[in-house]
JSON list of C-alpha atoms in Angstrom, two decimals:
[
{"chain": "A", "resi": 1, "resn": "MET", "atom": "CA", "xyz": [-0.03, 0.03, 0.05]},
{"chain": "A", "resi": 2, "resn": "LYS", "atom": "CA", "xyz": [1.21, 3.49, -0.98]},
{"chain": "A", "resi": 3, "resn": "ALA", "atom": "CA", "xyz": [2.35, 5.93, 1.68]},
{"chain": "A", "resi": 4, "resn": "ALA", "atom": "CA", "xyz": [-0.51, 8.39, 0.62]},
{"chain": "A", "resi": 5, "resn": "ASP", "atom": "CA", "xyz": [-3.03, 5.41, 0.90]},
{"chain": "A", "resi": 6, "resn": "ARG", "atom": "CA", "xyz": [-1.88, 4.50, 4.42]},
{"chain": "A", "resi": 7, "resn": "GLN", "atom": "CA", "xyz": [-2.20, 8.26, 5.53]},
{"chain": "A", "resi": 8, "resn": "GLU", "atom": "CA", "xyz": [-5.66, 8.34, 4.00]},
{"chain": "A", "resi": 9, "resn": "LEU", "atom": "CA", "xyz": [-6.58, 5.04, 5.69]},
{"chain": "A", "resi": 10, "resn": "PHE", "atom": "CA", "xyz": [-5.81, 6.24, 9.21]},
{"chain": "A", "resi": 11, "resn": "SER", "atom": "CA", "xyz": [-7.18, 9.66, 8.52]},
{"chain": "A", "resi": 12, "resn": "ARG", "atom": "CA", "xyz": [-10.50, 8.15, 7.83]},
{"chain": "A", "resi": 13, "resn": "LEU", "atom": "CA", "xyz": [-10.22, 5.76, 10.89]},
{"chain": "A", "resi": 14, "resn": "ALA", "atom": "CA", "xyz": [-9.32, 8.57, 13.19]},
{"chain": "A", "resi": 15, "resn": "GLU", "atom": "CA", "xyz": [-12.16, 10.86, 11.83]},
{"chain": "A", "resi": 16, "resn": "LEU", "atom": "CA", "xyz": [-14.63, 7.95, 12.59]},
{"chain": "A", "resi": 17, "resn": "ASN", "atom": "CA", "xyz": [-13.20, 7.42, 16.14]},
{"chain": "A", "resi": 18, "resn": "PRO", "atom": "CA", "xyz": [-11.00, 10.36, 17.09]},
{"chain": "A", "resi": 19, "resn": "ARG", "atom": "CA", "xyz": [-10.18, 8.92, 20.69]},
{"chain": "A", "resi": 20, "resn": "PRO", "atom": "CA", "xyz": [-10.09, 5.10, 20.39]},
{"chain": "A", "resi": 21, "resn": "THR", "atom": "CA", "xyz": [-9.29, 2.82, 23.36]},
{"chain": "A", "resi": 22, "resn": "THR", "atom": "CA", "xyz": [-9.51, -0.58, 24.71]},
{"chain": "A", "resi": 23, "resn": "GLU", "atom": "CA", "xyz": [-13.00, -2.22, 25.38]},
{"chain": "A", "resi": 24, "resn": "LEU", "atom": "CA", "xyz": [-11.38, -3.74, 28.47]},
{"chain": "A", "resi": 25, "resn": "GLU", "atom": "CA", "xyz": [-12.41, -1.99, 31.62]},
{"chain": "A", "resi": 26, "resn": "TYR", "atom": "CA", "xyz": [-9.66, -0.73, 33.86]},
{"chain": "A", "resi": 27, "resn": "SER", "atom": "CA", "xyz": [-8.63, 2.31, 36.12]},
{"chain": "A", "resi": 28, "resn": "THR", "atom": "CA", "xyz": [-4.91, 1.54, 36.76]},
{"chain": "A", "resi": 29, "resn": "PRO", "atom": "CA", "xyz": [-2.00, -0.18, 35.02]},
{"chain": "A", "resi": 30, "resn": "PHE", "atom": "CA", "xyz": [-2.25, -3.10, 37.26]},
{"chain": "A", "resi": 31, "resn": "GLU", "atom": "CA", "xyz": [-5.92, -3.53, 36.52]},
{"chain": "A", "resi": 32, "resn": "LEU", "atom": "CA", "xyz": [-5.17, -3.33, 32.65]},
{"chain": "A", "resi": 33, "resn": "LEU", "atom": "CA", "xyz": [-2.29, -5.77, 33.05]},
{"chain": "A", "resi": 34, "resn": "VAL", "atom": "CA", "xyz": [-4.67, -8.32, 34.75]},
{"chain": "A", "resi": 35, "resn": "ALA", "atom": "CA", "xyz": [-7.47, -7.75, 32.42]},
{"chain": "A", "resi": 36, "resn": "VAL", "atom": "CA", "xyz": [-5.21, -8.30, 29.33]},
{"chain": "A", "resi": 37, "resn": "THR", "atom": "CA", "xyz": [-3.76, -11.39, 30.87]},
{"chain": "A", "resi": 38, "resn": "LEU", "atom": "CA", "xyz": [-7.20, -12.79, 31.45]},
{"chain": "A", "resi": 39, "resn": "SER", "atom": "CA", "xyz": [-8.23, -11.96, 27.81]},
{"chain": "A", "resi": 40, "resn": "ALA", "atom": "CA", "xyz": [-6.26, -14.52, 26.06]},
{"chain": "A", "resi": 41, "resn": "GLN", "atom": "CA", "xyz": [-8.71, -16.76, 24.09]},
{"chain": "A", "resi": 42, "resn": "ALA", "atom": "CA", "xyz": [-11.54, -14.91, 25.85]},
{"chain": "A", "resi": 43, "resn": "THR", "atom": "CA", "xyz": [-13.77, -11.93, 24.79]},
{"chain": "A", "resi": 44, "resn": "ASP", "atom": "CA", "xyz": [-13.31, -8.46, 26.40]},
{"chain": "A", "resi": 45, "resn": "VAL", "atom": "CA", "xyz": [-17.11, -8.75, 27.31]},
{"chain": "A", "resi": 46, "resn": "GLY", "atom": "CA", "xyz": [-16.45, -11.93, 29.27]},
{"chain": "A", "resi": 47, "resn": "VAL", "atom": "CA", "xyz": [-13.32, -10.50, 31.03]},
{"chain": "A", "resi": 48, "resn": "ASN", "atom": "CA", "xyz": [-15.22, -7.23, 31.94]},
{"chain": "A", "resi": 49, "resn": "LYS", "atom": "CA", "xyz": [-17.90, -9.24, 33.63]},
{"chain": "A", "resi": 50, "resn": "ALA", "atom": "CA", "xyz": [-15.28, -11.03, 35.85]},
{"chain": "A", "resi": 51, "resn": "THR", "atom": "CA", "xyz": [-13.26, -8.06, 36.71]},
{"chain": "A", "resi": 52, "resn": "ARG", "atom": "CA", "xyz": [-16.34, -6.07, 37.60]},
{"chain": "A", "resi": 53, "resn": "ARG", "atom": "CA", "xyz": [-16.53, -8.52, 40.47]},
{"chain": "A", "resi": 54, "resn": "LEU", "atom": "CA", "xyz": [-12.89, -9.02, 41.10]},
{"chain": "A", "resi": 55, "resn": "PHE", "atom": "CA", "xyz": [-11.47, -5.37, 41.05]},
{"chain": "A", "resi": 56, "resn": "PRO", "atom": "CA", "xyz": [-13.63, -3.95, 43.73]},
{"chain": "A", "resi": 57, "resn": "VAL", "atom": "CA", "xyz": [-12.41, -6.57, 46.16]},
{"chain": "A", "resi": 58, "resn": "ALA", "atom": "CA", "xyz": [-8.80, -6.95, 44.93]},
{"chain": "A", "resi": 59, "resn": "ASN", "atom": "CA", "xyz": [-7.11, -4.55, 42.53]},
{"chain": "A", "resi": 60, "resn": "THR", "atom": "CA", "xyz": [-3.47, -4.44, 43.64]},
{"chain": "A", "resi": 61, "resn": "PRO", "atom": "CA", "xyz": [-0.91, -7.24, 43.64]},
{"chain": "A", "resi": 62, "resn": "GLN", "atom": "CA", "xyz": [-0.93, -7.48, 47.34]},
{"chain": "A", "resi": 63, "resn": "ALA", "atom": "CA", "xyz": [-4.72, -7.73, 47.46]},
{"chain": "A", "resi": 64, "resn": "ILE", "atom": "CA", "xyz": [-4.79, -10.33, 44.83]},
{"chain": "A", "resi": 65, "resn": "LEU", "atom": "CA", "xyz": [-1.96, -12.48, 46.65]},
{"chain": "A", "resi": 66, "resn": "ALA", "atom": "CA", "xyz": [-4.07, -12.16, 49.80]},
{"chain": "A", "resi": 67, "resn": "LEU", "atom": "CA", "xyz": [-6.95, -13.84, 47.89]},
{"chain": "A", "resi": 68, "resn": "GLY", "atom": "CA", "xyz": [-4.81, -16.69, 46.95]},
{"chain": "A", "resi": 69, "resn": "GLU", "atom": "CA", "xyz": [-5.02, -18.79, 43.79]},
{"chain": "A", "resi": 70, "resn": "ASP", "atom": "CA", "xyz": [-8.29, -20.49, 44.80]},
{"chain": "A", "resi": 71, "resn": "GLY", "atom": "CA", "xyz": [-9.84, -17.16, 45.84]},
{"chain": "A", "resi": 72, "resn": "LEU", "atom": "CA", "xyz": [-8.77, -15.69, 42.46]},
{"chain": "A", "resi": 73, "resn": "LYS", "atom": "CA", "xyz": [-10.43, -18.66, 40.78]},
{"chain": "A", "resi": 74, "resn": "SER", "atom": "CA", "xyz": [-13.85, -17.96, 42.20]},
{"chain": "A", "resi": 75, "resn": "TYR", "atom": "CA", "xyz": [-13.90, -14.50, 40.50]},
{"chain": "A", "resi": 76, "resn": "ILE", "atom": "CA", "xyz": [-12.60, -15.68, 37.03]},
{"chain": "A", "resi": 77, "resn": "SER", "atom": "CA", "xyz": [-14.03, -19.03, 36.75]},
{"chain": "A", "resi": 78, "resn": "THR", "atom": "CA", "xyz": [-16.23, -17.95, 33.85]},
{"chain": "A", "resi": 79, "resn": "ILE", "atom": "CA", "xyz": [-13.33, -17.10, 31.66]},
{"chain": "A", "resi": 80, "resn": "GLY", "atom": "CA", "xyz": [-11.53, -19.81, 29.47]},
{"chain": "A", "resi": 81, "resn": "LEU", "atom": "CA", "xyz": [-8.34, -21.24, 30.87]},
{"chain": "A", "resi": 82, "resn": "TYR", "atom": "CA", "xyz": [-9.10, -19.83, 34.16]},
{"chain": "A", "resi": 83, "resn": "ASN", "atom": "CA", "xyz": [-6.84, -22.34, 36.24]},
{"chain": "A", "resi": 84, "resn": "ALA", "atom": "CA", "xyz": [-3.61, -21.50, 34.28]},
{"chain": "A", "resi": 85, "resn": "LYS", "atom": "CA", "xyz": [-4.56, -17.63, 34.15]},
{"chain": "A", "resi": 86, "resn": "ALA", "atom": "CA", "xyz": [-5.00, -17.71, 38.04]},
{"chain": "A", "resi": 87, "resn": "ALA", "atom": "CA", "xyz": [-1.72, -19.32, 38.36]},
{"chain": "A", "resi": 88, "resn": "ASN", "atom": "CA", "xyz": [-0.04, -16.91, 36.09]},
{"chain": "A", "resi": 89, "resn": "VAL", "atom": "CA", "xyz": [-1.75, -13.81, 37.76]},
{"chain": "A", "resi": 90, "resn": "ILE", "atom": "CA", "xyz": [-0.71, -14.91, 41.20]},
{"chain": "A", "resi": 91, "resn": "ALA", "atom": "CA", "xyz": [2.98, -15.62, 40.13]},
{"chain": "A", "resi": 92, "resn": "ALA", "atom": "CA", "xyz": [3.02, -12.22, 38.34]},
{"chain": "A", "resi": 93, "resn": "CYS", "atom": "CA", "xyz": [1.77, -10.51, 41.48]},
{"chain": "A", "resi": 94, "resn": "ARG", "atom": "CA", "xyz": [4.42, -12.13, 43.57]},
{"chain": "A", "resi": 95, "resn": "ILE", "atom": "CA", "xyz": [7.16, -10.73, 41.29]},
{"chain": "A", "resi": 96, "resn": "LEU", "atom": "CA", "xyz": [5.58, -7.19, 41.11]},
{"chain": "A", "resi": 97, "resn": "VAL", "atom": "CA", "xyz": [5.54, -7.08, 44.92]},
{"chain": "A", "resi": 98, "resn": "GLU", "atom": "CA", "xyz": [9.05, -8.52, 45.34]},
{"chain": "A", "resi": 99, "resn": "LYS", "atom": "CA", "xyz": [10.92, -6.85, 42.53]},
{"chain": "A", "resi": 100, "resn": "HIS", "atom": "CA", "xyz": [8.95, -3.89, 41.48]},
{"chain": "A", "resi": 101, "resn": "GLY", "atom": "CA", "xyz": [7.44, -2.48, 44.75]},
{"chain": "A", "resi": 102, "resn": "GLY", "atom": "CA", "xyz": [3.93, -3.54, 43.66]},
{"chain": "A", "resi": 103, "resn": "GLU", "atom": "CA", "xyz": [4.04, -1.30, 40.52]},
{"chain": "A", "resi": 104, "resn": "VAL", "atom": "CA", "xyz": [3.78, -2.47, 36.94]},
{"chain": "A", "resi": 105, "resn": "PRO", "atom": "CA", "xyz": [7.14, -1.77, 35.25]},
{"chain": "A", "resi": 106, "resn": "ARG", "atom": "CA", "xyz": [7.24, 0.52, 32.20]},
{"chain": "A", "resi": 107, "resn": "ASP", "atom": "CA", "xyz": [9.87, -1.41, 30.17]},
{"chain": "A", "resi": 108, "resn": "ARG", "atom": "CA", "xyz": [9.19, -4.44, 27.90]},
{"chain": "A", "resi": 109, "resn": "GLU", "atom": "CA", "xyz": [11.84, -6.62, 29.27]},
{"chain": "A", "resi": 110, "resn": "SER", "atom": "CA", "xyz": [10.39, -6.49, 32.79]},
{"chain": "A", "resi": 111, "resn": "LEU", "atom": "CA", "xyz": [6.97, -7.04, 31.61]},
{"chain": "A", "resi": 112, "resn": "GLU", "atom": "CA", "xyz": [7.71, -9.86, 29.49]},
{"chain": "A", "resi": 113, "resn": "ALA", "atom": "CA", "xyz": [9.48, -11.56, 32.53]},
{"chain": "A", "resi": 114, "resn": "LEU", "atom": "CA", "xyz": [5.94, -11.79, 34.17]},
{"chain": "A", "resi": 115, "resn": "PRO", "atom": "CA", "xyz": [4.30, -15.17, 34.03]},
{"chain": "A", "resi": 116, "resn": "GLY", "atom": "CA", "xyz": [1.49, -15.09, 31.45]},
{"chain": "A", "resi": 117, "resn": "VAL", "atom": "CA", "xyz": [2.89, -11.89, 29.80]},
{"chain": "A", "resi": 118, "resn": "GLY", "atom": "CA", "xyz": [4.08, -12.29, 26.29]},
{"chain": "A", "resi": 119, "resn": "ARG", "atom": "CA", "xyz": [4.95, -9.74, 23.69]},
{"chain": "A", "resi": 120, "resn": "LYS", "atom": "CA", "xyz": [1.33, -8.95, 22.82]},
{"chain": "A", "resi": 121, "resn": "THR", "atom": "CA", "xyz": [0.21, -8.34, 26.45]},
{"chain": "A", "resi": 122, "resn": "ALA", "atom": "CA", "xyz": [3.34, -6.19, 27.00]},
{"chain": "A", "resi": 123, "resn": "ASN", "atom": "CA", "xyz": [2.67, -4.01, 23.91]},
{"chain": "A", "resi": 124, "resn": "VAL", "atom": "CA", "xyz": [-1.03, -3.37, 25.11]},
{"chain": "A", "resi": 125, "resn": "VAL", "atom": "CA", "xyz": [0.13, -2.38, 28.55]},
{"chain": "A", "resi": 126, "resn": "LEU", "atom": "CA", "xyz": [2.97, -0.06, 27.18]},
{"chain": "A", "resi": 127, "resn": "ASN", "atom": "CA", "xyz": [0.52, 1.45, 24.69]},
{"chain": "A", "resi": 128, "resn": "THR", "atom": "CA", "xyz": [-2.60, 1.72, 26.79]},
{"chain": "A", "resi": 129, "resn": "ALA", "atom": "CA", "xyz": [-1.30, 2.38, 30.16]},
{"chain": "A", "resi": 130, "resn": "PHE", "atom": "CA", "xyz": [1.89, 4.31, 29.38]},
{"chain": "A", "resi": 131, "resn": "GLY", "atom": "CA", "xyz": [1.26, 5.91, 26.12]},
{"chain": "A", "resi": 132, "resn": "GLU", "atom": "CA", "xyz": [4.08, 4.07, 24.10]},
{"chain": "A", "resi": 133, "resn": "PRO", "atom": "CA", "xyz": [3.49, 3.88, 20.30]},
{"chain": "A", "resi": 134, "resn": "THR", "atom": "CA", "xyz": [3.44, 0.12, 20.32]},
{"chain": "A", "resi": 135, "resn": "ILE", "atom": "CA", "xyz": [1.21, -2.26, 18.26]},
{"chain": "A", "resi": 136, "resn": "ALA", "atom": "CA", "xyz": [-0.02, -5.42, 19.67]},
{"chain": "A", "resi": 137, "resn": "VAL", "atom": "CA", "xyz": [-1.01, -7.90, 16.88]},
{"chain": "A", "resi": 138, "resn": "ASP", "atom": "CA", "xyz": [-4.02, -9.91, 17.69]},
{"chain": "A", "resi": 139, "resn": "THR", "atom": "CA", "xyz": [-6.09, -11.89, 15.21]},
{"chain": "A", "resi": 140, "resn": "HIS", "atom": "CA", "xyz": [-8.09, -8.84, 14.29]},
{"chain": "A", "resi": 141, "resn": "ILE", "atom": "CA", "xyz": [-4.97, -6.66, 13.38]},
{"chain": "A", "resi": 142, "resn": "PHE", "atom": "CA", "xyz": [-3.23, -9.55, 11.79]},
{"chain": "A", "resi": 143, "resn": "ARG", "atom": "CA", "xyz": [-6.37, -10.10, 9.54]},
{"chain": "A", "resi": 144, "resn": "VAL", "atom": "CA", "xyz": [-6.82, -6.42, 8.76]},
{"chain": "A", "resi": 145, "resn": "SER", "atom": "CA", "xyz": [-3.14, -5.96, 8.02]},
{"chain": "A", "resi": 146, "resn": "ASN", "atom": "CA", "xyz": [-3.18, -8.86, 5.61]},
{"chain": "A", "resi": 147, "resn": "ARG", "atom": "CA", "xyz": [-6.47, -8.28, 3.87]},
{"chain": "A", "resi": 148, "resn": "THR", "atom": "CA", "xyz": [-6.03, -4.57, 3.39]},
{"chain": "A", "resi": 149, "resn": "GLY", "atom": "CA", "xyz": [-2.39, -4.85, 2.18]},
{"chain": "A", "resi": 150, "resn": "LEU", "atom": "CA", "xyz": [-1.45, -2.41, 4.94]},
{"chain": "A", "resi": 151, "resn": "ALA", "atom": "CA", "xyz": [1.32, -4.63, 6.41]},
{"chain": "A", "resi": 152, "resn": "PRO", "atom": "CA", "xyz": [1.17, -8.12, 5.09]},
{"chain": "A", "resi": 153, "resn": "GLY", "atom": "CA", "xyz": [3.08, -10.80, 6.84]},
{"chain": "A", "resi": 154, "resn": "LYS", "atom": "CA", "xyz": [2.86, -14.67, 7.48]},
{"chain": "A", "resi": 155, "resn": "THR", "atom": "CA", "xyz": [3.57, -14.12, 11.27]},
{"chain": "A", "resi": 156, "resn": "VAL", "atom": "CA", "xyz": [2.31, -12.01, 14.00]},
{"chain": "A", "resi": 157, "resn": "ARG", "atom": "CA", "xyz": [6.01, -10.42, 14.60]},
{"chain": "A", "resi": 158, "resn": "ALA", "atom": "CA", "xyz": [6.32, -9.85, 10.87]},
{"chain": "A", "resi": 159, "resn": "VAL", "atom": "CA", "xyz": [3.11, -7.99, 10.70]},
{"chain": "A", "resi": 160, "resn": "GLU", "atom": "CA", "xyz": [4.11, -5.78, 13.80]},
{"chain": "A", "resi": 161, "resn": "ASP", "atom": "CA", "xyz": [7.38, -4.95, 12.56]},
{"chain": "A", "resi": 162, "resn": "LYS", "atom": "CA", "xyz": [5.66, -4.03, 9.09]},
{"chain": "A", "resi": 163, "resn": "LEU", "atom": "CA", "xyz": [3.10, -1.84, 10.93]},
{"chain": "A", "resi": 164, "resn": "MET", "atom": "CA", "xyz": [5.68, -0.07, 12.75]},
{"chain": "A", "resi": 165, "resn": "LYS", "atom": "CA", "xyz": [7.16, 1.18, 9.58]},
{"chain": "A", "resi": 166, "resn": "ALA", "atom": "CA", "xyz": [3.99, 1.39, 7.79]},
{"chain": "A", "resi": 167, "resn": "VAL", "atom": "CA", "xyz": [1.79, 3.42, 10.24]},
{"chain": "A", "resi": 168, "resn": "PRO", "atom": "CA", "xyz": [2.48, 7.23, 9.71]},
{"chain": "A", "resi": 169, "resn": "ALA", "atom": "CA", "xyz": [4.11, 8.38, 12.93]},
{"chain": "A", "resi": 170, "resn": "SER", "atom": "CA", "xyz": [1.17, 10.87, 13.72]},
{"chain": "A", "resi": 171, "resn": "TYR", "atom": "CA", "xyz": [-1.15, 7.89, 13.99]},
{"chain": "A", "resi": 172, "resn": "ARG", "atom": "CA", "xyz": [1.17, 5.17, 15.60]},
{"chain": "A", "resi": 173, "resn": "LEU", "atom": "CA", "xyz": [-0.09, 5.66, 19.16]},
{"chain": "A", "resi": 174, "resn": "ASP", "atom": "CA", "xyz": [-3.75, 4.98, 18.38]},
{"chain": "A", "resi": 175, "resn": "ALA", "atom": "CA", "xyz": [-3.26, 2.50, 15.35]},
{"chain": "A", "resi": 176, "resn": "HIS", "atom": "CA", "xyz": [-3.44, -0.47, 17.71]},
{"chain": "A", "resi": 177, "resn": "HIS", "atom": "CA", "xyz": [-7.02, 0.49, 18.72]},
{"chain": "A", "resi": 178, "resn": "TRP", "atom": "CA", "xyz": [-8.34, 1.56, 15.33]},
{"chain": "A", "resi": 179, "resn": "LEU", "atom": "CA", "xyz": [-7.13, -1.69, 13.76]},
{"chain": "A", "resi": 180, "resn": "ILE", "atom": "CA", "xyz": [-8.51, -3.98, 16.44]},
{"chain": "A", "resi": 181, "resn": "LEU", "atom": "CA", "xyz": [-11.96, -2.21, 16.36]},
{"chain": "A", "resi": 182, "resn": "HIS", "atom": "CA", "xyz": [-11.99, -2.23, 12.54]},
{"chain": "A", "resi": 183, "resn": "GLY", "atom": "CA", "xyz": [-11.35, -6.05, 12.55]},
{"chain": "A", "resi": 184, "resn": "ARG", "atom": "CA", "xyz": [-13.82, -6.68, 15.28]},
{"chain": "A", "resi": 185, "resn": "TYR", "atom": "CA", "xyz": [-16.77, -4.79, 13.91]},
{"chain": "A", "resi": 186, "resn": "VAL", "atom": "CA", "xyz": [-16.25, -4.20, 10.16]},
{"chain": "A", "resi": 187, "resn": "CYS", "atom": "CA", "xyz": [-13.34, -6.42, 8.75]},
{"chain": "A", "resi": 188, "resn": "LYS", "atom": "CA", "xyz": [-14.88, -9.60, 10.36]},
{"chain": "A", "resi": 189, "resn": "ALA", "atom": "CA", "xyz": [-13.29, -13.03, 9.88]},
{"chain": "A", "resi": 190, "resn": "ARG", "atom": "CA", "xyz": [-16.01, -14.85, 8.30]},
{"chain": "A", "resi": 191, "resn": "LYS", "atom": "CA", "xyz": [-17.94, -12.06, 6.35]},
{"chain": "A", "resi": 192, "resn": "PRO", "atom": "CA", "xyz": [-16.38, -8.70, 6.29]},
{"chain": "A", "resi": 193, "resn": "ASP", "atom": "CA", "xyz": [-18.84, -5.73, 6.05]},
{"chain": "A", "resi": 194, "resn": "CYS", "atom": "CA", "xyz": [-17.20, -4.24, 3.07]},
{"chain": "A", "resi": 195, "resn": "PRO", "atom": "CA", "xyz": [-20.30, -2.09, 1.98]},
{"chain": "A", "resi": 196, "resn": "ASN", "atom": "CA", "xyz": [-20.14, -0.28, 5.09]},
{"chain": "A", "resi": 197, "resn": "CYS", "atom": "CA", "xyz": [-16.15, 0.00, 5.34]},
{"chain": "A", "resi": 198, "resn": "VAL", "atom": "CA", "xyz": [-14.71, 3.54, 5.30]},
{"chain": "A", "resi": 199, "resn": "ILE", "atom": "CA", "xyz": [-11.69, 2.31, 3.75]},
{"chain": "A", "resi": 200, "resn": "ARG", "atom": "CA", "xyz": [-13.01, 0.01, 1.15]},
{"chain": "A", "resi": 201, "resn": "ASP", "atom": "CA", "xyz": [-11.55, 1.80, -1.88]},
{"chain": "A", "resi": 202, "resn": "LEU", "atom": "CA", "xyz": [-8.05, 1.77, -0.18]},
{"chain": "A", "resi": 203, "resn": "CYS", "atom": "CA", "xyz": [-8.29, -2.08, 0.63]},
{"chain": "A", "resi": 204, "resn": "ARG", "atom": "CA", "xyz": [-6.69, -4.69, -1.64]},
{"chain": "A", "resi": 205, "resn": "TYR", "atom": "CA", "xyz": [-8.85, -7.45, -0.46]},
{"chain": "A", "resi": 206, "resn": "ARG", "atom": "CA", "xyz": [-10.03, -9.30, -3.63]},
{"chain": "A", "resi": 207, "resn": "ASP", "atom": "CA", "xyz": [-13.04, -10.99, -2.14]},
{"chain": "A", "resi": 208, "resn": "LYS", "atom": "CA", "xyz": [-14.96, -7.92, -0.93]},
{"chain": "A", "resi": 209, "resn": "THR", "atom": "CA", "xyz": [-18.62, -8.66, -0.06]},
{"chain": "A", "resi": 210, "resn": "SER", "atom": "CA", "xyz": [-21.40, -6.77, -1.71]},
{"chain": "A", "resi": 211, "resn": "GLN", "atom": "CA", "xyz": [-24.70, -5.34, -0.18]},
{"chain": "A", "resi": 212, "resn": "ASP", "atom": "CA", "xyz": [-26.47, -8.40, -1.36]},
{"chain": "A", "resi": 213, "resn": "ALA", "atom": "CA", "xyz": [-23.90, -11.06, -0.31]}
]
């Protein structure tokens, strides 16, 4: 995709949604870290339902450690893979207390050293909690990047690296959210809503849907 088209693509997404953000509910970097950890292979809606019960009771590493693993499970048992996620969150909380004074670190290396936190989760926290221009490539962003021709790649990391070069600097901070939301609600996996897509004319996807499809 040409530089002018990339600029136009993000200009339109920005006009449609000037202040995009995550659909996960959180009020602190720690709450975001927990919510993103819980969101792996789960919906934001499902995670929000669980954290609405959990965070009023325990929303710090110390408070979650006090709950214990079984106590935490009782709040997140509606989320897929909750046993493994509970173990990871407890282990991460222990490291946050012992090594970081109970605070979420602001650097990638420290974040990725936490159990249950991979590159994607670290990117979300760095971007959304700390305002770093990172792009966390999930299934939605991977699909949109390949379909549109914005940043085609065969692996998540390849797409991320291309996006960091392809996204105009002025849009990089919010690109993560625009692309996720576009993939979630418009450029859907099974049947993209091409007729109502604001970037349809810029997109290189060959199998665009029609109004009658």
